[in-house]
CSV table of C-alpha atoms in Angstrom, one decimal:
chain,number,residue,atom,x,y,z
A,1197,MET,CA,34.9,-40.9,32.7
A,1198,ALA,CA,35.3,-41.1,28.9
A,1199,LEU,CA,34.1,-37.5,28.5
A,1200,LEU,CA,36.5,-36.3,31.2
A,1201,THR,CA,39.4,-38.1,29.5
A,1202,HIS,CA,38.5,-36.5,26.2
A,1203,LEU,CA,38.6,-33.1,27.8
A,1204,LEU,CA,41.9,-33.8,29.5
A,1205,ALA,CA,43.5,-35.1,26.3
A,1206,CYS,CA,42.3,-32.0,24.5
A,1207,VAL,CA,43.7,-29.6,27.1
A,1208,PHE,CA,47.0,-31.6,27.1
A,1209,GLY,CA,47.3,-31.4,23.3
A,1210,MET,CA,46.6,-27.6,23.5
A,1211,GLY,CA,49.7,-27.1,25.5
A,1212,SER,CA,52.0,-28.6,22.9
A,1213,TRP,CA,52.6,-25.4,20.8
A,1214,VAL,CA,50.5,-22.8,22.5
A,1215,ALA,CA,53.4,-20.8,23.8
A,1216,ILE,CA,55.2,-20.3,20.5
A,1217,ASN,CA,52.0,-19.7,18.6
A,1218,GLY,CA,51.2,-17.0,21.2
A,1219,LEU,CA,54.4,-15.3,20.5
A,1220,TRP,CA,53.7,-15.2,16.7
A,1221,VAL,CA,50.3,-13.7,17.1
A,1222,GLU,CA,51.6,-11.1,19.6
A,1223,LEU,CA,54.3,-9.9,17.2
A,1224,PRO,CA,52.3,-6.9,15.8
A,1225,LEU,CA,52.6,-5.4,19.2
A,1226,LEU,CA,56.0,-6.6,20.1
A,1227,VAL,CA,57.7,-5.2,17.0
A,1228,THR,CA,56.5,-1.7,18.0
A,1229,VAL,CA,58.3,-1.9,21.4
A,1230,LEU,CA,61.3,-4.2,21.2
A,1231,PRO,CA,64.5,-2.8,19.7
A,1232,GLU,CA,64.8,-5.5,17.0
A,1233,GLN,CA,61.6,-4.0,15.5
A,1234,TRP,CA,60.9,-5.5,12.0
A,1235,ASP,CA,63.9,-7.9,12.4
A,1236,LEU,CA,62.3,-9.6,15.4
A,1237,PRO,CA,60.6,-12.4,13.5
A,1238,SER,CA,63.9,-13.5,12.0
A,1239,TYR,CA,65.4,-13.6,15.5
A,1240,ILE,CA,62.5,-15.7,16.8
A,1241,THR,CA,62.8,-18.1,13.8
A,1242,ILE,CA,66.5,-18.8,14.5
A,1243,VAL,CA,65.9,-19.2,18.2
A,1244,ILE,CA,63.2,-21.8,17.6
A,1245,GLN,CA,65.6,-23.8,15.4
A,1246,MET,CA,68.3,-23.7,18.1
A,1247,ALA,CA,65.7,-25.2,20.5
A,1248,ASN,CA,65.7,-28.4,18.5
A,1249,VAL,CA,68.5,-29.5,20.7
A,1250,GLY,CA,65.8,-30.6,23.1
A,1251,PRO,CA,64.1,-33.3,20.9
A,1252,LEU,CA,67.5,-34.3,19.5
A,1253,PHE,CA,68.8,-35.0,23.1
A,1254,VAL,CA,65.7,-36.9,24.1
A,1255,THR,CA,65.8,-39.0,20.9
A,1256,LEU,CA,69.5,-39.8,21.2
A,1257,MET,CA,69.1,-40.8,24.9
A,1258,HIS,CA,66.3,-43.2,24.1
A,1259,ARG,CA,68.3,-44.6,21.2
A,1260,PHE,CA,71.6,-45.2,23.0
A,1261,ARG,CA,70.5,-45.3,26.7
A,1262,PRO,CA,66.9,-46.7,26.5
A,1263,GLY,CA,65.0,-46.6,29.7
A,1264,LEU,CA,67.2,-43.9,31.3
A,1265,LEU,CA,64.7,-41.1,30.5
A,1266,LYS,CA,61.2,-41.8,31.7
A,1267,GLU,CA,58.6,-40.3,29.3
A,1268,VAL,CA,56.3,-39.1,32.1
A,1269,THR,CA,59.1,-37.4,33.9
A,1270,VAL,CA,60.3,-35.6,30.8
A,1271,ILE,CA,56.8,-34.3,30.1
A,1272,TYR,CA,56.5,-33.0,33.7
A,1273,VAL,CA,59.8,-31.2,33.4
A,1274,VAL,CA,59.3,-29.6,30.0
A,1275,VAL,CA,55.7,-28.5,30.8
A,1276,SER,CA,56.8,-27.1,34.1
A,1277,VAL,CA,59.6,-25.2,32.3
A,1278,GLY,CA,57.0,-23.8,30.0
A,1279,VAL,CA,54.8,-22.5,32.8
A,1280,VAL,CA,57.7,-20.8,34.5
A,1281,ALA,CA,59.0,-19.3,31.2
A,1282,CYS,CA,55.6,-17.9,30.3
A,1283,LEU,CA,55.2,-16.4,33.8
A,1284,LEU,CA,58.7,-14.8,33.6
A,1285,LEU,CA,57.9,-13.5,30.1
A,1286,ALA,CA,54.9,-11.6,31.4
A,1287,PHE,CA,57.2,-9.6,33.7
A,1288,LEU,CA,60.5,-9.4,31.7
A,1289,TRP,CA,59.5,-9.4,28.0
A,1290,SER,CA,60.4,-5.7,27.5
A,1291,TYR,CA,63.7,-5.9,29.4
A,1292,THR,CA,66.7,-5.0,27.2
A,1293,SER,CA,70.5,-5.0,27.5
A,1294,PRO,CA,73.3,-3.7,25.3
A,1295,ILE,CA,75.1,-6.2,23.1
A,1296,ALA,CA,77.9,-5.0,20.8
A,1297,GLY,CA,76.8,-1.5,21.5
A,1298,ARG,CA,73.2,-2.0,20.5
A,1299,PRO,CA,70.2,-2.7,22.7
A,1300,HIS,CA,68.6,-6.2,22.4
A,1301,SER,CA,65.6,-7.8,24.0
A,1302,THR,CA,67.8,-10.4,25.8
A,1303,ALA,CA,65.2,-11.5,28.3
A,1304,PHE,CA,62.6,-12.0,25.6
A,1305,LEU,CA,64.9,-14.0,23.3
A,1306,VAL,CA,66.3,-16.2,26.2
A,1307,LEU,CA,62.8,-17.0,27.4
A,1308,THR,CA,61.6,-17.6,23.9
A,1309,PHE,CA,64.4,-20.2,23.6
A,1310,PHE,CA,63.0,-22.0,26.7
A,1311,LEU,CA,59.5,-21.9,25.3
A,1312,ALA,CA,60.6,-23.2,22.0
A,1313,LEU,CA,62.6,-25.9,23.8
A,1314,VAL,CA,59.4,-27.0,25.5
A,1315,ASP,CA,57.3,-27.0,22.4
A,1316,CYS,CA,59.9,-28.7,20.2
A,1317,THR,CA,60.4,-31.4,22.8
A,1318,SER,CA,56.7,-32.0,23.0
A,1319,SER,CA,56.9,-33.4,19.5
A,1320,VAL,CA,58.8,-36.4,20.7
A,1321,THR,CA,57.1,-36.9,24.1
A,1322,PHE,CA,53.4,-35.9,24.0
A,1323,LEU,CA,52.5,-38.1,21.0
A,1324,PRO,CA,54.3,-41.3,22.3
A,1325,PHE,CA,52.5,-40.8,25.6
A,1326,MET,CA,49.1,-40.5,23.9
A,1327,MET,CA,49.8,-43.7,21.9
A,1328,GLN,CA,49.5,-45.6,25.1
A,1329,LEU,CA,45.8,-44.6,25.5
A,1330,GLN,CA,42.8,-45.8,23.5
A,1331,PRO,CA,42.7,-44.6,19.9
A,1332,GLN,CA,39.8,-42.3,20.2
A,1333,TYR,CA,41.7,-40.1,22.7
A,1334,LEU,CA,44.5,-39.6,20.1
A,1335,THR,CA,42.0,-37.8,17.8
A,1336,THR,CA,41.0,-35.5,20.7
A,1337,PHE,CA,44.7,-34.8,21.3
A,1338,PHE,CA,45.1,-33.6,17.7
A,1339,ILE,CA,42.1,-31.4,18.1
A,1340,GLY,CA,43.7,-29.8,21.2
A,1341,GLU,CA,46.9,-29.4,19.2
A,1342,GLY,CA,45.0,-27.5,16.6
A,1343,LEU,CA,43.5,-25.3,19.3
A,1344,SER,CA,47.0,-24.3,20.4
A,1345,GLY,CA,47.1,-22.1,17.4
A,1346,LEU,CA,43.5,-21.1,17.2
A,1347,ILE,CA,42.9,-19.9,20.8
A,1348,PRO,CA,46.0,-17.5,20.9
A,1349,ALA,CA,44.9,-16.1,17.6
A,1350,LEU,CA,41.4,-15.4,18.9
A,1351,ILE,CA,42.8,-13.8,22.0
A,1352,ALA,CA,45.1,-11.6,19.9
A,1353,LEU,CA,42.1,-10.5,17.7
A,1354,GLY,CA,40.3,-9.5,20.9
A,1355,GLN,CA,43.3,-7.7,22.1
A,1356,GLY,CA,43.7,-5.6,19.0
A,1357,ALA,CA,47.5,-5.8,19.2
A,1358,GLY,CA,49.5,-3.3,17.1
A,1359,ILE,CA,46.5,-1.4,15.6
A,1360,SER,CA,47.7,2.0,14.5
A,1361,THR,CA,46.6,5.3,12.9
A,1362,CYS,CA,48.4,8.1,11.1
A,1363,ALA,CA,48.4,11.3,13.1
A,1364,ASN,CA,49.3,14.7,11.7
A,1365,VAL,CA,51.6,16.4,14.2
A,1366,THR,CA,54.4,18.3,12.4
A,1367,GLN,CA,54.2,15.6,9.8
A,1368,LEU,CA,52.4,12.3,9.4
A,1369,GLU,CA,53.5,9.9,12.2
A,1370,THR,CA,52.3,6.5,13.2
A,1371,ARG,CA,50.4,6.5,16.5
A,1372,TYR,CA,49.6,3.1,17.9
A,1373,LEU,CA,46.2,2.7,19.5
A,1374,PRO,CA,46.1,1.2,23.0
A,1375,ALA,CA,45.4,-2.5,23.0
A,1376,ASN,CA,42.3,-3.7,24.7
A,1377,PHE,CA,44.5,-5.4,27.3
A,1378,SER,CA,48.3,-5.4,27.8
A,1379,THR,CA,51.0,-7.8,26.7
A,1380,PHE,CA,51.5,-8.5,30.4
A,1381,PHE,CA,48.0,-9.9,30.6
A,1382,PHE,CA,48.4,-11.8,27.3
A,1383,PHE,CA,51.4,-13.7,28.6
A,1384,LEU,CA,49.5,-14.4,31.9
A,1385,LEU,CA,46.8,-16.0,29.8
A,1386,MET,CA,49.5,-18.1,28.0
A,1387,THR,CA,50.8,-19.1,31.5
A,1388,GLY,CA,47.3,-20.2,32.5
A,1389,MET,CA,47.0,-22.4,29.4
A,1390,MET,CA,50.4,-24.0,30.0
A,1391,LEU,CA,49.4,-24.6,33.7
A,1392,ALA,CA,46.1,-26.2,32.4
A,1393,CYS,CA,48.2,-28.5,30.2
A,1394,LEU,CA,50.3,-29.5,33.2
A,1395,LEU,CA,47.2,-30.2,35.4
A,1396,ALA,CA,45.5,-32.2,32.5
A,1397,PHE,CA,48.6,-34.4,32.2
A,1398,PHE,CA,48.7,-34.9,36.0
A,1399,PHE,CA,45.1,-36.1,36.0
A,1400,LEU,CA,45.6,-38.2,32.8
A,1401,THR,CA,48.3,-40.2,34.6
A,1402,ARG,CA,46.0,-40.6,37.7
A,1403,GLN,CA,43.3,-42.7,36.1
A,1404,PRO,CA,44.4,-46.3,36.8
A,1405,LYS,CA,41.3,-47.9,35.4
A,1406,MET,CA,41.5,-46.1,32.1
A,1407,TRP,CA,45.2,-47.0,31.9
A,1408,GLU,CA,44.6,-50.7,32.7
A,1409,LEU,CA,41.8,-50.9,30.1
A,1410,SER,CA,43.8,-49.1,27.4
A,1411,GLN,CA,46.9,-51.3,27.9
A,1412,GLN,CA,44.8,-54.5,27.7
A,1413,GLN,CA,43.1,-53.3,24.5
A,1414,LEU,CA,46.2,-51.9,22.8
A,1415,PHE,CA,48.8,-54.4,24.1
A,1416,PRO,CA,47.1,-57.7,24.9
A,1417,SER,CA,50.5,-59.4,25.6
A,1418,ASN,CA,51.2,-56.7,28.2
A,1419,ILE,CA,54.2,-55.5,26.2
A,1420,MET,CA,54.3,-51.7,26.3
A,1421,LEU,CA,56.0,-50.2,23.2
A,1422,SER,CA,56.9,-46.6,23.0
A,1423,SER,CA,58.0,-44.7,19.9
A,1424,PHE,CA,61.5,-44.6,21.2
A,1425,ASP,CA,61.6,-48.4,21.7
A,1426,GLN,CA,60.4,-48.8,18.1
A,1427,ILE,CA,63.2,-46.5,16.9
A,1428,SER,CA,65.7,-48.8,18.5
A,1429,ASP,CA,64.2,-51.8,16.9
A,1430,ASP,CA,64.3,-50.1,13.5
A,1431,GLY,CA,68.0,-49.2,14.0
A,1432,ALA,CA,68.9,-52.8,15.0
A,1433,GLY,CA,67.0,-54.8,12.4
A,1434,SER,CA,65.8,-52.8,9.5
A,1435,GLN,CA,65.2,-54.4,6.2
A,1436,ILE,CA,63.9,-53.5,2.8
A,1437,SER,CA,60.5,-55.0,2.0
A,1438,GLY,CA,58.7,-54.8,-1.3
A,1439,GLY,CA,59.0,-51.5,-3.1
A,1440,CYS,CA,59.1,-49.5,0.1
A,1441,PRO,CA,62.7,-48.4,1.1
A,1442,CYS,CA,61.4,-47.8,4.7
A,1443,PRO,CA,62.6,-50.2,7.3
A,1444,LYS,CA,59.8,-52.5,8.4
A,1445,ASP,CA,58.8,-52.1,12.0
A,1446,ALA,CA,59.7,-55.1,14.1
A,1447,LYS,CA,56.6,-57.0,14.9
A,1448,GLN,CA,56.2,-58.1,18.5
A,1449,PRO,CA,53.7,-60.5,20.0
A,1450,GLY,CA,50.4,-58.6,20.6
A,1451,ASP,CA,51.1,-55.7,18.3
A,1452,ASN,CA,48.0,-54.4,16.6
A,1453,LEU,CA,49.7,-52.5,13.8
A,1454,PRO,CA,47.9,-51.6,10.5
A,1455,GLU,CA,49.0,-53.4,7.4
A,1456,LYS,CA,52.0,-51.7,5.8
A,1457,VAL,CA,51.8,-50.1,2.4
A,1458,SER,CA,54.7,-50.3,0.0
A,1459,TYR,CA,55.8,-47.2,-2.1
A,1460,PRO,CA,58.4,-47.0,-4.8
A,1461,LEU,CA,61.6,-45.3,-4.0
A,1462,ALA,CA,60.9,-42.5,-6.5
A,1463,LYS,CA,57.6,-41.7,-4.8
A,1464,LEU,CA,59.1,-41.7,-1.3
A,1465,THR,CA,61.9,-39.5,-2.4
A,1466,LEU,CA,59.4,-37.0,-3.8
A,1467,ILE,CA,57.4,-37.0,-0.6
A,1468,TYR,CA,60.5,-36.4,1.5
A,1469,LEU,CA,61.7,-33.6,-0.8
A,1470,LEU,CA,58.2,-32.0,-0.5
A,1471,ILE,CA,58.4,-32.2,3.3
A,1472,GLY,CA,61.8,-30.5,3.4
A,1473,TRP,CA,60.7,-27.8,0.9
A,1474,VAL,CA,57.4,-27.1,2.7
A,1475,SER,CA,59.0,-27.0,6.1
A,1476,ALA,CA,61.7,-24.7,4.9
A,1477,LEU,CA,59.1,-22.2,3.6
A,1478,THR,CA,56.6,-22.4,6.5
A,1479,ASN,CA,59.1,-22.6,9.4
A,1480,GLY,CA,62.1,-20.8,8.2
A,1481,VAL,CA,62.0,-18.6,5.1
A,1482,LEU,CA,58.6,-16.8,5.1
A,1483,PRO,CA,58.2,-16.3,8.9
A,1484,SER,CA,61.5,-14.4,8.9
A,1485,VAL,CA,60.1,-11.7,6.5
A,1486,GLN,CA,56.5,-11.6,7.5
A,1487,SER,CA,56.9,-8.1,9.1
A,1488,TYR,CA,58.5,-6.8,5.8
A,1489,SER,CA,55.7,-8.4,3.8
A,1490,CYS,CA,52.8,-7.0,5.9
A,1491,LEU,CA,53.9,-3.8,7.7
A,1492,PRO,CA,54.2,-1.7,4.5
A,1493,TYR,CA,50.4,-2.0,4.4
A,1494,GLY,CA,50.0,-0.9,8.0
A,1495,ASN,CA,49.8,-2.6,11.4
A,1496,THR,CA,46.2,-3.6,10.9
A,1497,ALA,CA,47.1,-5.7,7.9
A,1498,TYR,CA,50.0,-7.3,9.8
A,1499,HIS,CA,47.8,-8.0,12.8
A,1500,LEU,CA,45.2,-9.7,10.6
A,1501,ALA,CA,47.8,-11.7,8.6
A,1502,THR,CA,49.5,-13.1,11.7
A,1503,THR,CA,46.3,-14.0,13.5
A,1504,LEU,CA,44.2,-15.4,10.6
A,1505,SER,CA,47.2,-17.4,9.2
A,1506,SER,CA,47.6,-18.9,12.7
A,1507,MET,CA,44.0,-19.9,12.5
A,1508,ALA,CA,44.5,-21.4,9.1
A,1509,ASN,CA,47.1,-23.9,10.3
A,1510,PRO,CA,44.8,-25.8,12.8
A,1511,LEU,CA,41.8,-25.5,10.6
A,1512,ALA,CA,43.8,-27.2,7.8
A,1513,CYS,CA,44.7,-29.9,10.2
A,1514,VAL,CA,41.1,-30.5,11.1
A,1515,VAL,CA,40.1,-30.7,7.5
A,1516,ALA,CA,42.9,-33.2,6.9
A,1517,MET,CA,41.6,-35.3,9.8
A,1518,VAL,CA,38.1,-35.3,8.3
A,1519,LEU,CA,39.2,-35.7,4.7
A,1520,PRO,CA,42.6,-37.4,4.7
A,1521,GLY,CA,44.1,-37.6,1.3
A,1522,ARG,CA,46.8,-39.9,-0.2
A,1523,SER,CA,47.0,-38.5,-3.7
A,1524,LEU,CA,50.5,-37.5,-4.7
A,1525,ALA,CA,49.1,-35.4,-7.6
A,1526,LEU,CA,47.0,-33.4,-5.1
A,1527,MET,CA,49.9,-33.0,-2.7
A,1528,GLY,CA,52.1,-31.7,-5.6
A,1529,THR,CA,49.4,-29.4,-6.8
A,1530,LEU,CA,48.8,-27.9,-3.3
A,1531,THR,CA,52.6,-27.5,-2.9
A,1532,VAL,CA,52.8,-25.5,-6.1
A,1533,VAL,CA,49.8,-23.4,-5.1
A,1534,GLY,CA,51.2,-22.7,-1.6
A,1535,THR,CA,54.7,-22.0,-3.0
A,1536,GLY,CA,53.1,-19.5,-5.4
A,1537,PHE,CA,51.5,-17.5,-2.6
A,1538,GLY,CA,54.7,-17.8,-0.6
A,1539,ALA,CA,56.6,-16.3,-3.6
A,1540,TYR,CA,54.1,-13.4,-3.7
A,1541,ASN,CA,54.7,-12.8,0.0
A,1542,MET,CA,58.4,-12.9,-0.5
A,1543,ALA,CA,58.2,-10.5,-3.5
A,1544,ILE,CA,56.2,-8.0,-1.4
A,1545,ALA,CA,58.9,-8.3,1.3
A,1546,VAL,CA,61.6,-7.5,-1.2
A,1547,MET,CA,59.7,-4.5,-2.5
A,1548,SER,CA,59.4,-3.1,1.1
A,1549,PRO,CA,58.8,-0.4,2.0
A,1550,CYS,CA,57.0,0.5,-1.3
A,1551,PRO,CA,55.2,-2.7,-2.5
A,1552,LEU,CA,52.4,-3.2,-5.0
A,1553,LEU,CA,48.9,-1.8,-4.2
A,1554,GLN,CA,50.1,0.2,-1.2
A,1555,GLN,CA,47.6,2.7,0.3
A,1556,SER,CA,44.9,0.5,-1.2
A,1557,GLN,CA,42.3,-1.7,0.5
A,1558,TRP,CA,42.9,-4.2,-2.3
A,1559,GLY,CA,46.6,-4.4,-1.3
A,1560,ASP,CA,45.7,-5.0,2.4
A,1561,ALA,CA,43.2,-7.7,1.5
A,1562,THR,CA,45.5,-9.4,-0.9
A,1563,ILE,CA,48.5,-9.7,1.5
A,1564,VAL,CA,46.3,-11.0,4.3
A,1565,LEU,CA,44.6,-13.5,2.0
A,1566,SER,CA,47.9,-14.6,0.5
A,1567,TRP,CA,49.3,-15.4,4.0
A,1568,VAL,CA,46.2,-17.4,5.0
A,1569,ILE,CA,46.2,-19.5,1.8
A,1570,PHE,CA,50.0,-20.0,2.0
A,1571,THR,CA,49.7,-21.3,5.5
A,1572,GLY,CA,46.6,-23.3,5.0
A,1573,THR,CA,47.6,-25.2,1.8
A,1574,LEU,CA,51.1,-26.1,3.0
A,1575,SER,CA,49.8,-27.2,6.4
A,1576,TYR,CA,47.5,-29.6,4.6
A,1577,VAL,CA,50.4,-30.9,2.5
A,1578,LYS,CA,52.3,-31.7,5.7
A,1579,VAL,CA,49.4,-33.6,7.1
A,1580,MET,CA,48.9,-35.5,3.9
A,1581,ALA,CA,52.6,-36.5,3.9
A,1582,GLY,CA,52.1,-37.8,7.5
A,1583,VAL,CA,49.1,-39.9,6.5
A,1584,ILE,CA,51.0,-41.5,3.6
A,1585,LEU,CA,54.2,-42.2,5.6
A,1586,ARG,CA,52.3,-43.6,8.6
A,1587,SER,CA,51.0,-46.4,6.4
A,1588,CYS,CA,54.5,-47.3,5.4
A,1589,SER,CA,56.3,-47.8,8.8
A,1590,HIS,CA,57.2,-46.0,12.0
A,1591,SER,CA,60.7,-45.4,10.5
A,1592,ALA,CA,59.1,-43.4,7.7
A,1593,LEU,CA,57.6,-41.1,10.3
A,1594,VAL,CA,61.0,-40.8,12.0
A,1595,TRP,CA,62.5,-39.6,8.7
A,1596,TYR,CA,59.5,-37.3,8.3
A,1597,GLY,CA,60.5,-35.5,11.5
A,1598,ALA,CA,64.1,-35.5,10.5
A,1599,LEU,CA,63.4,-33.9,7.1
A,1600,GLU,CA,60.9,-31.4,8.6
A,1601,GLN,CA,63.5,-30.2,11.1
A,1602,LEU,CA,66.3,-30.1,8.5
A,1603,GLY,CA,64.2,-28.1,6.1
A,1604,SER,CA,63.2,-25.7,8.9
A,1605,LEU,CA,66.8,-25.3,9.9
A,1606,LEU,CA,68.1,-24.6,6.4
A,1607,GLY,CA,65.4,-22.1,5.8
A,1608,ALA,CA,66.2,-20.2,9.0
A,1609,LEU,CA,69.9,-20.3,8.4
A,1610,LEU,CA,69.4,-18.9,4.9
A,1611,MET,CA,67.3,-16.0,5.9
A,1612,PHE,CA,69.0,-14.9,9.1
A,1613,PRO,CA,72.1,-13.3,7.4
A,1614,LEU,CA,69.9,-11.8,4.6
A,1615,VAL,CA,67.7,-10.0,7.2
A,1616,ASN,CA,70.1,-9.2,10.0
A,1617,VAL,CA,73.6,-9.0,8.5
A,1618,TYR,CA,73.2,-7.8,4.9
A,1619,SER,CA,70.0,-5.8,5.5
A,1620,PHE,CA,68.5,-7.2,2.3
A,1621,PHE,CA,65.0,-6.1,3.4
A,1622,GLN,CA,64.2,-2.5,4.2
A,1623,SER,CA,61.8,-1.1,6.8
A,1624,ALA,CA,60.1,2.3,7.1
A,1625,ASP,CA,57.4,4.1,9.0
A,1626,TYR,CA,54.1,3.4,7.3
A,1627,CYS,CA,52.6,6.9,7.7
A,1628,SER,CA,55.7,8.8,6.6
A,1629,LEU,CA,56.5,6.8,3.5
A,1630,GLN,CA,57.3,8.7,0.3
A,1631,CYS,CA,56.6,6.2,-2.4
A,1632,PRO,CA,56.0,7.0,-6.1
A,1633,ALA,CA,52.4,6.9,-7.1
């Protein structure tokens, strides 16, 4: 029974972000077909930020109308929406319609919004649900969450999406090699993974003995606390304690909470600023220009950069689980390192379509490695920040989420007009480029 529960928790966690991660790794193929082309990543980034209305709505409902939304019901709804959206995407992803006289991939962007709505809402529903189980299953859930990025990346590598060659017809032109399997089949695989998540959740809620045992061990007084209930407690009776400007979580009889750690205001301010900065870079700024940063080196480099950097994120999270760090000096150093590689990626995007080391294997390897290190280091920074703030209070984690979403939103809003309105970044066909030697 314990092994089965671990498996179910892993599959359940895998469904948290698998749909959006699948879209990112499929981009090298999508940009060659959809009319937005190189601008498509910036559209996806802004659509994902719009989908944060989901978690905002859920959080506000639990804050002002506690008990009205049932956590299990919300999870059933959002995962079911994810299954349907993935299935529709398999059939409608290439459908376009004219908007303001230009063709746009309306079906793809609308369905992307619903997938993002599912994944963003999972951040405020999946984890509180898992907090009601025994602690060892929470670790398995995080492993599954890491697989939500790793498995689509492996599938995309096997697909060979967007691999191209230069063919000499009347002049050199880019010819895309056929993928090992179609985008239709890729999205069907994503549908199957979302359906597996739904079934895993169904069976997790159908194990009464496990639930009874977990409730007795975690909540001896039979008081069930969810994250949303704790948010309400924080809002009603927060107080400053020691040097930590985080509201102390209200202690209830039977709570088995770890001892809180106090941090000076200056250190907490630094941590929150780093969270906002890192989130802006990883979720808003750099994803918007990844195509401009990688495609000048060819579709193969773009393909490897998207898939390997998607692998770097969950691997960094696994490393952080095994070797959790609390050093602010290390966090600051990794932030500087990750920002440096992000600055290199941005500089290459600005130089598009004629960046440094073009038509060189060193240039291809450098841009792929830069994206992997950028994603890996800053992912580790975010996990470190979570470890530190978790030891402060639940309210600190609430502010973590708020700063993460704020940073992501500001980054996306900054880049969207630069990419799509002012055309600050230039695209070109890789094979027909006329760049100075």
